[in-house]
Coordinates of C-alpha atoms (C1' of nucleotides) in Angstrom, one line a residue:
Chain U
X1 CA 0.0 0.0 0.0
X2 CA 1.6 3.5 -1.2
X3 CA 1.5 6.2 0.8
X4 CA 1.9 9.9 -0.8
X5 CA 2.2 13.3 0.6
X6 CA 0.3 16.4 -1.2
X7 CA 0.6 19.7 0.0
X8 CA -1.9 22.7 -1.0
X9 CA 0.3 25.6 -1.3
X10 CA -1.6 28.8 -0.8
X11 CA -0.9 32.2 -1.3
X12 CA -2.7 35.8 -1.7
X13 CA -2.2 37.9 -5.2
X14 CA -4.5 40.7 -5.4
X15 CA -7.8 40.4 -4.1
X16 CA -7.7 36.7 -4.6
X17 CA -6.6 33.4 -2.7
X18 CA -4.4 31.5 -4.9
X19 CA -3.0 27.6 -5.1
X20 CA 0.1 26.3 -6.7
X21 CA -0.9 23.7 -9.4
X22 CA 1.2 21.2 -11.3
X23 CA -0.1 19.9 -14.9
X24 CA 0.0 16.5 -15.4
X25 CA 1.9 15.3 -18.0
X26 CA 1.2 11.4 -18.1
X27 CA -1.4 9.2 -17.6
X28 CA -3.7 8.8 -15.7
X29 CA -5.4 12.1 -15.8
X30 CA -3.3 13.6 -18.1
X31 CA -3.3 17.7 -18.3
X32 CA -5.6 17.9 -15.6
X33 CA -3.8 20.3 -12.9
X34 CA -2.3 18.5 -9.4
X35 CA -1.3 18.8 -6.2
X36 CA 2.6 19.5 -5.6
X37 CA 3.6 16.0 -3.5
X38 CA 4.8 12.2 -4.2
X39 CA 5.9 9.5 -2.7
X40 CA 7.1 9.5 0.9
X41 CA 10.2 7.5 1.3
X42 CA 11.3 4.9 3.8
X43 CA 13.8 7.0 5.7
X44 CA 11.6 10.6 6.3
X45 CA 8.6 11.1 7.8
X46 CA 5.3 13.0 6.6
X47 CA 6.5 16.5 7.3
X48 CA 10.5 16.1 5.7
X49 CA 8.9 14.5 2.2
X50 CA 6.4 17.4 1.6
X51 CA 9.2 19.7 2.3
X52 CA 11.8 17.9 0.5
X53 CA 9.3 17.6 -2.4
X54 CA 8.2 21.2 -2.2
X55 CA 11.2 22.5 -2.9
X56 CA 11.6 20.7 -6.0
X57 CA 8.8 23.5 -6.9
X58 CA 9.4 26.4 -4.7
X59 CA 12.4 27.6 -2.4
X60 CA 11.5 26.1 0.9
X61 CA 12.8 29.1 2.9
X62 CA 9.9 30.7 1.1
X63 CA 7.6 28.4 3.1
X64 CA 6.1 30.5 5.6
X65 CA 4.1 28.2 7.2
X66 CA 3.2 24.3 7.4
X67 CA 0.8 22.1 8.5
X68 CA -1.1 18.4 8.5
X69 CA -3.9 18.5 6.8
X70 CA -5.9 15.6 6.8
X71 CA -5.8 11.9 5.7
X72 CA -7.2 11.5 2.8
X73 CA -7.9 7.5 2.1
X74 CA -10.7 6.9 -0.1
X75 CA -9.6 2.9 -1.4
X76 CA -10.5 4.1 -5.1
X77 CA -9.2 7.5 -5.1
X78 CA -6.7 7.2 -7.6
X79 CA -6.7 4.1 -9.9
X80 CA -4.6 1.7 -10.0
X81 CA -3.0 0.0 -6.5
X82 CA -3.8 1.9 -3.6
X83 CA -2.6 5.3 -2.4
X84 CA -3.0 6.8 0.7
X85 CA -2.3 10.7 0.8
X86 CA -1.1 12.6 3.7
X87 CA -2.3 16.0 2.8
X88 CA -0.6 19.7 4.1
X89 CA -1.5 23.7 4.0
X90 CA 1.3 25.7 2.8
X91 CA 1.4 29.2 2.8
X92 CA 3.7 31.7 0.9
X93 CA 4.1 35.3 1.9
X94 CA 2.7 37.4 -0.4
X95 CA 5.7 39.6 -1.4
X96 CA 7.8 36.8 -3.1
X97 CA 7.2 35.0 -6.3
X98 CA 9.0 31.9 -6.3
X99 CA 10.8 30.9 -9.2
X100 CA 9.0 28.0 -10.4
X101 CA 9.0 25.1 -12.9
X102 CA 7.4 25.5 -16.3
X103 CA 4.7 23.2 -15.5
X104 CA 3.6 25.0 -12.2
X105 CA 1.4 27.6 -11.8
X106 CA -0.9 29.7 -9.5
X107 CA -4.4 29.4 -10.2
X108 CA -7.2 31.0 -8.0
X109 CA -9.1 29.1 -5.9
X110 CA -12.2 30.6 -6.7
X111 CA -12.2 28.9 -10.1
X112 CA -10.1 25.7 -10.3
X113 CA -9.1 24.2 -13.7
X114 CA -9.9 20.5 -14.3
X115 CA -8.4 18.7 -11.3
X116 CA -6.6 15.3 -11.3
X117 CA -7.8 12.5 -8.8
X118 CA -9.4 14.1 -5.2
X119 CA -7.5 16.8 -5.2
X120 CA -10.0 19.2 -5.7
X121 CA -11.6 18.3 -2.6
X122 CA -8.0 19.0 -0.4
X123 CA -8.1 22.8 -2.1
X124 CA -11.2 23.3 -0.6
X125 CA -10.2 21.6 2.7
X126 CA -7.3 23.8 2.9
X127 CA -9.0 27.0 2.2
X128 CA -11.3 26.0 4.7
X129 CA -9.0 25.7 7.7
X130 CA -7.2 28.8 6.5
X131 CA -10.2 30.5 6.7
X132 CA -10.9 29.0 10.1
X133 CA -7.2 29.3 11.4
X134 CA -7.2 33.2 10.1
X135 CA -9.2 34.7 13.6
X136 CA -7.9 32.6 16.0
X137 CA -4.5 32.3 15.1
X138 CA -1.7 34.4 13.6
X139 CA -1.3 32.6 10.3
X140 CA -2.3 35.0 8.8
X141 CA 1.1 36.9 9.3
X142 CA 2.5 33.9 7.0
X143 CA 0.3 35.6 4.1
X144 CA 2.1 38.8 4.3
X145 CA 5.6 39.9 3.6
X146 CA 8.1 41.2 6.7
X147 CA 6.4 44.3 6.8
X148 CA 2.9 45.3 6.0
X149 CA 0.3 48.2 5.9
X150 CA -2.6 47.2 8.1
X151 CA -4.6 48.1 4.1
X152 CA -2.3 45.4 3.0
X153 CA -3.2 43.0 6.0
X154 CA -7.1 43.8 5.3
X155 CA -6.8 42.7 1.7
X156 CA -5.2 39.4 2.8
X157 CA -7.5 38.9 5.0
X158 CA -10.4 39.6 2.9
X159 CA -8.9 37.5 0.2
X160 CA -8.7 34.3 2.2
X161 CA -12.0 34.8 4.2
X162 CA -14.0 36.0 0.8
X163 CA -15.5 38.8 2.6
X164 CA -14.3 42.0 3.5
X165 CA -12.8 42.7 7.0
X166 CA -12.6 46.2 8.7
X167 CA -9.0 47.3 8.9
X168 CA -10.4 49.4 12.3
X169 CA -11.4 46.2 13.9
X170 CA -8.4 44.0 12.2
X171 CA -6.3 46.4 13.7
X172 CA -7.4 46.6 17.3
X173 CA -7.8 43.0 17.4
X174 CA -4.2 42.5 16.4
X175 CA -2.8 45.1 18.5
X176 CA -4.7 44.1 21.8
X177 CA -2.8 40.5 20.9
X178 CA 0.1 42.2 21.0
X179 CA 0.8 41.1 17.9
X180 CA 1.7 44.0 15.8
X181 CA 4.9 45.9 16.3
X182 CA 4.9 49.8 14.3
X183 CA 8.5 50.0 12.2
X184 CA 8.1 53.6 12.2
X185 CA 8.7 53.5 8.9
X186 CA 5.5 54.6 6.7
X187 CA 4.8 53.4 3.3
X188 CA 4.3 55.9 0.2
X189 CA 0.9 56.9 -0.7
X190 CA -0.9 55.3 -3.9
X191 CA -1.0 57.2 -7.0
X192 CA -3.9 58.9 -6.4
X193 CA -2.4 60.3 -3.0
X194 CA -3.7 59.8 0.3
X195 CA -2.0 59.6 4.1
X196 CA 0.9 57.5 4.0
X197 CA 0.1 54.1 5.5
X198 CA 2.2 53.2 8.7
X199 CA 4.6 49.8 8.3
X200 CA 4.1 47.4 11.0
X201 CA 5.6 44.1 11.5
X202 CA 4.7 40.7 13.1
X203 CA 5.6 41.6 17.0
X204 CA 7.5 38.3 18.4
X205 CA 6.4 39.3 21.5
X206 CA 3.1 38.6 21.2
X207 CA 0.8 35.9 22.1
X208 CA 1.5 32.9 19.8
X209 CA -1.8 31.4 19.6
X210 CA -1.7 28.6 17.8
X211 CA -4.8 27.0 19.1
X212 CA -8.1 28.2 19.7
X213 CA -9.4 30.5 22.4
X214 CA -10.4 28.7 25.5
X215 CA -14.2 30.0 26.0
X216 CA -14.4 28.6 29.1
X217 CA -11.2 29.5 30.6
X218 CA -9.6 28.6 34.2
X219 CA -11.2 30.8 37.2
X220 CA -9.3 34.2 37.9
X221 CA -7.7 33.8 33.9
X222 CA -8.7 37.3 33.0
X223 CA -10.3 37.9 29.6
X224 CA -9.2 36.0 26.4
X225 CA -6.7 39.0 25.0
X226 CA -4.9 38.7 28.3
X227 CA -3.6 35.5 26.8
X228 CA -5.0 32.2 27.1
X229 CA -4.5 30.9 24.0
X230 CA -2.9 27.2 24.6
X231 CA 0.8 27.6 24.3
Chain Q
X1 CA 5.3 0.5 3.9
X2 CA 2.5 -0.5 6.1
X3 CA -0.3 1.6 7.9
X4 CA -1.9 1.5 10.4
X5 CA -4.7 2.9 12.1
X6 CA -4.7 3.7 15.8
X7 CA -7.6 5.8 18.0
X8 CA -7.2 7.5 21.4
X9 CA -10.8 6.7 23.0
X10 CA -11.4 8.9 25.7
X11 CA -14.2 9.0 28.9
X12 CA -14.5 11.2 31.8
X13 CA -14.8 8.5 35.1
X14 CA -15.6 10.7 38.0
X15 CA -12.4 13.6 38.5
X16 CA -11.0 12.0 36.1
X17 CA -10.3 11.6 31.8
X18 CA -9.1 7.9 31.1
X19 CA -8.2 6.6 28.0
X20 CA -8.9 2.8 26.5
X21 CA -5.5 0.8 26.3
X22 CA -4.7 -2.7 25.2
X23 CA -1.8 -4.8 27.0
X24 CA 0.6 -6.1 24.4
X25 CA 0.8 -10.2 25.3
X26 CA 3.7 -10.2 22.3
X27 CA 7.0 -8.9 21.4
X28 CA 7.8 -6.1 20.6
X29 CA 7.0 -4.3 23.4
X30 CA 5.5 -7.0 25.1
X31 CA 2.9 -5.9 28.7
X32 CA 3.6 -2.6 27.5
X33 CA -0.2 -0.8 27.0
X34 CA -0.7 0.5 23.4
X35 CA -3.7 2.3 21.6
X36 CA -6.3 -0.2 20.0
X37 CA -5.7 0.3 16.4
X38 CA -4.4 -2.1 13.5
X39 CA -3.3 -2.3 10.0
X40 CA -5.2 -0.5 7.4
X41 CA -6.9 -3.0 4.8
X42 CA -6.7 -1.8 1.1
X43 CA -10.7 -2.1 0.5
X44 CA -10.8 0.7 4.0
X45 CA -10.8 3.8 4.2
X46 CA -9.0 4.9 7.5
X47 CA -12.0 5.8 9.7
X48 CA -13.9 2.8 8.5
X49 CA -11.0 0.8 9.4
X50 CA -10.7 2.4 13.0
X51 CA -14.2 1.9 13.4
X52 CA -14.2 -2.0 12.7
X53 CA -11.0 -2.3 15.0
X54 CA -12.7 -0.5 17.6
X55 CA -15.8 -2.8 17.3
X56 CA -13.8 -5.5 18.9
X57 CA -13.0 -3.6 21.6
X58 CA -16.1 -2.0 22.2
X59 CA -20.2 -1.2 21.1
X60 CA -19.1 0.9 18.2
X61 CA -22.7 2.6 18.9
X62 CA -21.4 4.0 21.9
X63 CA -18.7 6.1 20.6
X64 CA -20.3 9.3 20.4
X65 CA -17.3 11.0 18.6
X66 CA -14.5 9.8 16.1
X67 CA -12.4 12.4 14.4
X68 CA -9.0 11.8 12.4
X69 CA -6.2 13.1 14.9
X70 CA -2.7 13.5 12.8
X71 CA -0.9 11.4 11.2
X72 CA 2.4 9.8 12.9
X73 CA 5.4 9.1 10.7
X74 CA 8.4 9.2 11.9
X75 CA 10.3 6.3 9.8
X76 CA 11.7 4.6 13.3
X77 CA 8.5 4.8 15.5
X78 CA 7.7 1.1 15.8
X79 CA 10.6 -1.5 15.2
X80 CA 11.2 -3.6 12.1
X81 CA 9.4 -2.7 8.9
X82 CA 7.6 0.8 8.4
X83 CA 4.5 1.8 9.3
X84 CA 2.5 4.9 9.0
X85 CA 0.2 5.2 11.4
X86 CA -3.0 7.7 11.6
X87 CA -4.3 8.6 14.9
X88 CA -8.2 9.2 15.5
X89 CA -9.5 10.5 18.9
X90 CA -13.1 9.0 19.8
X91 CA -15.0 10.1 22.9
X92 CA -17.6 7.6 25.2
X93 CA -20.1 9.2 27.2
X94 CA -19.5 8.6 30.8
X95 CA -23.1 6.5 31.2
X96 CA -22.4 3.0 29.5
X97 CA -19.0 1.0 30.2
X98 CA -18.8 -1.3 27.7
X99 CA -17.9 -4.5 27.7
X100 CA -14.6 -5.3 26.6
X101 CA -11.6 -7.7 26.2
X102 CA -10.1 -9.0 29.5
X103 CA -6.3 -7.4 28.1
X104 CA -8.4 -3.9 27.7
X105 CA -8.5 -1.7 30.3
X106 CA -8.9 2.6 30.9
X107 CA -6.2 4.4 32.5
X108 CA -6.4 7.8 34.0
X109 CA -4.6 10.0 31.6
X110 CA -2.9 11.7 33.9
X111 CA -0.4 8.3 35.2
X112 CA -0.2 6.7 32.1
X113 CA 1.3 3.2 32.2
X114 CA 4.5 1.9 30.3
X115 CA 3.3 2.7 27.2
X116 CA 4.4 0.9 23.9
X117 CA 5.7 2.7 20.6
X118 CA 4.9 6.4 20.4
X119 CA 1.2 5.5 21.5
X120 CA 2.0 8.1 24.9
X121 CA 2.5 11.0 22.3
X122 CA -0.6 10.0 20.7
X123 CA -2.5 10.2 23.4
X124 CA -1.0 13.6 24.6
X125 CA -2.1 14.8 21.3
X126 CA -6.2 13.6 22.0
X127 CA -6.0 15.2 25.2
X128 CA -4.6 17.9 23.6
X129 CA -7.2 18.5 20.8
X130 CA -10.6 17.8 23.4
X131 CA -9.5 20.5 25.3
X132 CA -9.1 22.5 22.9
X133 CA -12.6 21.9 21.5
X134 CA -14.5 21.8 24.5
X135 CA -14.9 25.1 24.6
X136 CA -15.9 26.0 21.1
X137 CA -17.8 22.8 19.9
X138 CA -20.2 21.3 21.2
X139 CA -18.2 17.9 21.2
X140 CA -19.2 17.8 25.6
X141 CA -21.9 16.6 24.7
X142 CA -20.4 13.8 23.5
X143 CA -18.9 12.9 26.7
X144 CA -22.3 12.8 28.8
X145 CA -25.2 11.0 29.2
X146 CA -28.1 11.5 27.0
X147 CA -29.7 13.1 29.9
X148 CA -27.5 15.1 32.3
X149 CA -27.6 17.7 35.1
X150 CA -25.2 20.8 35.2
X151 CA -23.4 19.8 37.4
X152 CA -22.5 16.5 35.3
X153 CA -21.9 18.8 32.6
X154 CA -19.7 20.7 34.6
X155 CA -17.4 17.9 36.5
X156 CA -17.0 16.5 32.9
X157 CA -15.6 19.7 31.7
X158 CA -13.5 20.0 34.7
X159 CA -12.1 16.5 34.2
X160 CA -11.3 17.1 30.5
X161 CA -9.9 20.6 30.9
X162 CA -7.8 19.8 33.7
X163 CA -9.3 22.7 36.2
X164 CA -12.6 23.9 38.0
X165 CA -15.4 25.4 35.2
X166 CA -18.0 27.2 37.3
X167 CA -21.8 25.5 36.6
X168 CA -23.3 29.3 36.4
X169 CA -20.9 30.4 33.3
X170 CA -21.1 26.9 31.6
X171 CA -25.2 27.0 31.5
X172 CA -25.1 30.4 30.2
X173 CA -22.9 29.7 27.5
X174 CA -24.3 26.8 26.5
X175 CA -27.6 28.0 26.7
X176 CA -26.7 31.1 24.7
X177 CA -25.7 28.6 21.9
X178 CA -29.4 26.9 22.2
X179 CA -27.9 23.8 23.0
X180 CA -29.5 23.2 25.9
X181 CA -32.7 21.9 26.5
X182 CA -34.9 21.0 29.4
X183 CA -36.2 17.6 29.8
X184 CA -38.8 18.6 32.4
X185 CA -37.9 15.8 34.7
X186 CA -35.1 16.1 37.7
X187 CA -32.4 14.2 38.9
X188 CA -32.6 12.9 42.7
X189 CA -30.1 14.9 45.2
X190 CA -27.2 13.1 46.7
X191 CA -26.8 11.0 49.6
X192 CA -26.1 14.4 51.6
X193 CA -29.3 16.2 50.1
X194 CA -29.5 19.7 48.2
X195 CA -31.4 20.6 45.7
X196 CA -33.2 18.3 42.8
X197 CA -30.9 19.3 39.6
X198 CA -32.8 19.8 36.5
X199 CA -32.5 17.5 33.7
X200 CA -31.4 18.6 29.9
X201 CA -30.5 16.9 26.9
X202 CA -28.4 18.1 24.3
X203 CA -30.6 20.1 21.7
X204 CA -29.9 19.5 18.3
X205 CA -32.2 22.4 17.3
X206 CA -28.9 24.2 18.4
X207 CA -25.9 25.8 17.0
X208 CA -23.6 22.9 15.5
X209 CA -20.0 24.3 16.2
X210 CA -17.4 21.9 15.0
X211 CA -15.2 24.6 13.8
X212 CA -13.9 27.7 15.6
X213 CA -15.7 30.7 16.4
X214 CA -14.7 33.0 13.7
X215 CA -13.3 36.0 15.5
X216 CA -13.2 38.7 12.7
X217 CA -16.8 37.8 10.8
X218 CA -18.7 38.9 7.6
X219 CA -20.0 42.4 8.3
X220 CA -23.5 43.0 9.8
X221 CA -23.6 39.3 10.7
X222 CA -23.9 40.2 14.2
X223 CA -22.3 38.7 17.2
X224 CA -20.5 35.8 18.0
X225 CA -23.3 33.7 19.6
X226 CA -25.8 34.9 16.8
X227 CA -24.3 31.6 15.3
X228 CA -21.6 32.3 12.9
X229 CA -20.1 29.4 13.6
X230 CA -18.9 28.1 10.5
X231 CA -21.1 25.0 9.0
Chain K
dC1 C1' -5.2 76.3 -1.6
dA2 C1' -9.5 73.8 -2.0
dC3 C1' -10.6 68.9 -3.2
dG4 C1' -10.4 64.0 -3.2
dT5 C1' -8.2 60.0 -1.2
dT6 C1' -6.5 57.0 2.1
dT7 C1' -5.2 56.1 6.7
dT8 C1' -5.8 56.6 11.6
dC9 C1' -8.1 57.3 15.8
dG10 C1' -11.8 57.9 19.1
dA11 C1' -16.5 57.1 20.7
dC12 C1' -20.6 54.4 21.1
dC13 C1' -23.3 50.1 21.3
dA14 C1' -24.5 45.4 21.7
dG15 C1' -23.2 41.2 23.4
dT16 C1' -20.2 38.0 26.0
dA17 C1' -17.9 35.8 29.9
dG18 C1' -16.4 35.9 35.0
dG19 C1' -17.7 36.5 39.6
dC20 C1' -20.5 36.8 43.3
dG21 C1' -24.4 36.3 46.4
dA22 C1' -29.1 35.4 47.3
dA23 C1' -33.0 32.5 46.8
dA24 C1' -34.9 27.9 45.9
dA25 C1' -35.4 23.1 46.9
dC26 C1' -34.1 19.2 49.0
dC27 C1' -32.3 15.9 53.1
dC28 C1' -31.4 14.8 57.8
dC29 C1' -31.7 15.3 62.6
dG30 C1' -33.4 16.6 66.8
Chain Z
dC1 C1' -42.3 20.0 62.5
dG2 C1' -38.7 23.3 62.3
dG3 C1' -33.6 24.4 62.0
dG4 C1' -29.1 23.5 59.8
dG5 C1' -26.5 21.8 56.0
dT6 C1' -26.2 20.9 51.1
dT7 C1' -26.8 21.6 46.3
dT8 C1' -28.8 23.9 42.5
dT9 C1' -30.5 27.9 40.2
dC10 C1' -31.1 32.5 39.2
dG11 C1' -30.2 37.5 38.9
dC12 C1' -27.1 41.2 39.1
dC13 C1' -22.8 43.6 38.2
dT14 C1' -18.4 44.3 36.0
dA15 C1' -14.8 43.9 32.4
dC16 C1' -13.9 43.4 28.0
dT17 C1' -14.7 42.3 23.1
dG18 C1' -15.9 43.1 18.4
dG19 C1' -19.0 46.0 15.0
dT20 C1' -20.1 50.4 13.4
dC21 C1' -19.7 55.1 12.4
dG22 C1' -17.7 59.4 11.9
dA23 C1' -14.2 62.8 12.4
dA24 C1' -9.5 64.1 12.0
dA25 C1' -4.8 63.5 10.0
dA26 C1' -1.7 63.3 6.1
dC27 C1' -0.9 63.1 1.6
dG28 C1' -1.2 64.2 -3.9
dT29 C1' -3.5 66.8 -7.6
dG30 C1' -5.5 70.5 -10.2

DNA sequence: CACGTTTTCGACCAGTAGGCGAAAACCCCG
DNA sequence: CGGGGTTTTCGCCTACTGGTCGAAAACGTG
């Protein structure tokens, strides 16, 4: 029984949530567009082979963020002897454009071309828990480049959740997690003027929440911006 | 490369969250306790397969909860011959106590026993994730009764998180989420008296959460208990 | 220098959870 | 049968959060 890793490799362009694709060449499911992945080897586990295999596509160091997915183990999902896929979220800051292989290439989310085995249904699984992960975490730093207009956070946001996000609220929710750290620096006005933006960067200082808030929290905790995200 | 399927089963008993374990009668790792589980059979999908292997251990009816965990891979985590393993946490409400295999016994989570492989990791992990969605699921449920007091509710909860809950803020919140609802009948006070608690059952007329609360939400889509809980 | 544009900030409101403390409902005992 | 102990239940208050709105700040352009 084979056993494949796949990893959905998202990343914001514009006002739209994108996913590195790979054309098939071969048979089976020839030209339909695939899932960056392959075989995992004897001597690494899950995590090494869709990093190993990643960068094959994309510089690694590029790789702002990684994590399982789900199993995905459908007996018939591809044809032919059975392959179970290990599958992983990726995300790329939005600032860098990878050099990439001819037969790679970003295609929004939104519209996905013609999609070889079940790999249509991990895209969607992975913008889901994005989409999820984007409140209660601070992924979505990994989306955006060193340093950022809170504008250039919004869209980010907004472009991963589908709907637009105040950068009022964005901001003071960021800021009461301690999360965002002013560079002082500002960035220059668009072409059609208006106040200069002020840079910000991801504060390391802040809370790390990698897990969700607890709701029900430990007596005497305080409130949930005083920090009680799980490690 | 083999793979295998392996499930951290979990029950509140009084104080305390145990888990399901199996004593290994053969080498390797012989009368060390592992994690019910087994190989994966190519006509299975994984939580089919965890499902049947669980059946032998206990009513599969009265698992109220099965959801895929991560996967575990690294290439020397059991000796001899590969094998990928994916981890499922399950959840059994504290009323029934199934019959089950003679080597099978629950442990207190807390003093885990000699445990075999990396099946003490796994079961870190379960803890782990229940905590973590107690609070913003409604997978509690899952560890009680059909019909349950407050209080029940509440010393489940406490056993699970690991500290006190108070029963006042638990009822509100869960009521706020419509997920509570009366049965009309009462439960008979303790040896030492006090007052009759009220029944309730777990109303599915309610707000399903299975996934976080999303923190920053679609404009005009009101608060966070007005049930934007995604799905 | 008035105007449009974009960012930034402050204020207000509704809703949420945490923390009491009092009242209710029961048992037991004298 | 009434008082004391026990447990549940309910109401009130506070702190804090996120959503919304509008005004002020800071820039370019005509």
């Amino acid at each position: 029984m084979g056993h494949e890793v796949l990893a959905a490799v998202l990343r914001v362009r514009g006002a739209s949530l994108q996913v590195m694709l790979w054309e098939r060449a071969r048979e089976p499911h020839a030209h339909r567009w695939s899932l960056p992945g392959g075989e995992l080897r004897v001597d690494e586990d899950v995590e090494s082979s869709i990093r190993r295999q990643l960068a094959e596509k994309v510089d690694v160091r590029q790789l702002s963020h990684v994590e399982q997915l789900a199993v995905f183990s459908a007996p018939d999902r591809v044809p032919g002897p059975r392959v179970v896929a290990t599958a992983f979220l990726g995300l790329v800051p939005s600032d860098v454009d990878p050099e990439r292989p001819a037969d790679t290439e970003w295609h929004c989310v939104e519209k996905l071309p013609a999609m070889a085995f079940d790999h249509a249904s991990i895209v969607d699984r992975a913008r889901h828990r994005l989409g999820s992960k984007l409140s209660y975490t601070n992924v979505g730093f990994a989306l955006a480049p060193p340093e950022f207009t809170i504008s250039l956070l919004r869209d980010h946001y907004s472009a991963a959740l589908g709907y637009r996000v105040s950068a009022t609220n964005l901001q003071r929710v960021l800021s009461r997690r301690l999360l965002l750290e002013p560079t002082g620096g500002t960035a220059p006005p668009g072409p059609s003027g208006g106040r200069p933006a002020a840079l910000f960067r991801f504060s390391a200082k802040g809370i790390k929440v990698t897990d969700p808030f607890a709701v029900l929290r430990p007596p005497g905790s305080g409130r949930p911006a005083g920090g009680s995200g799980t490690t």
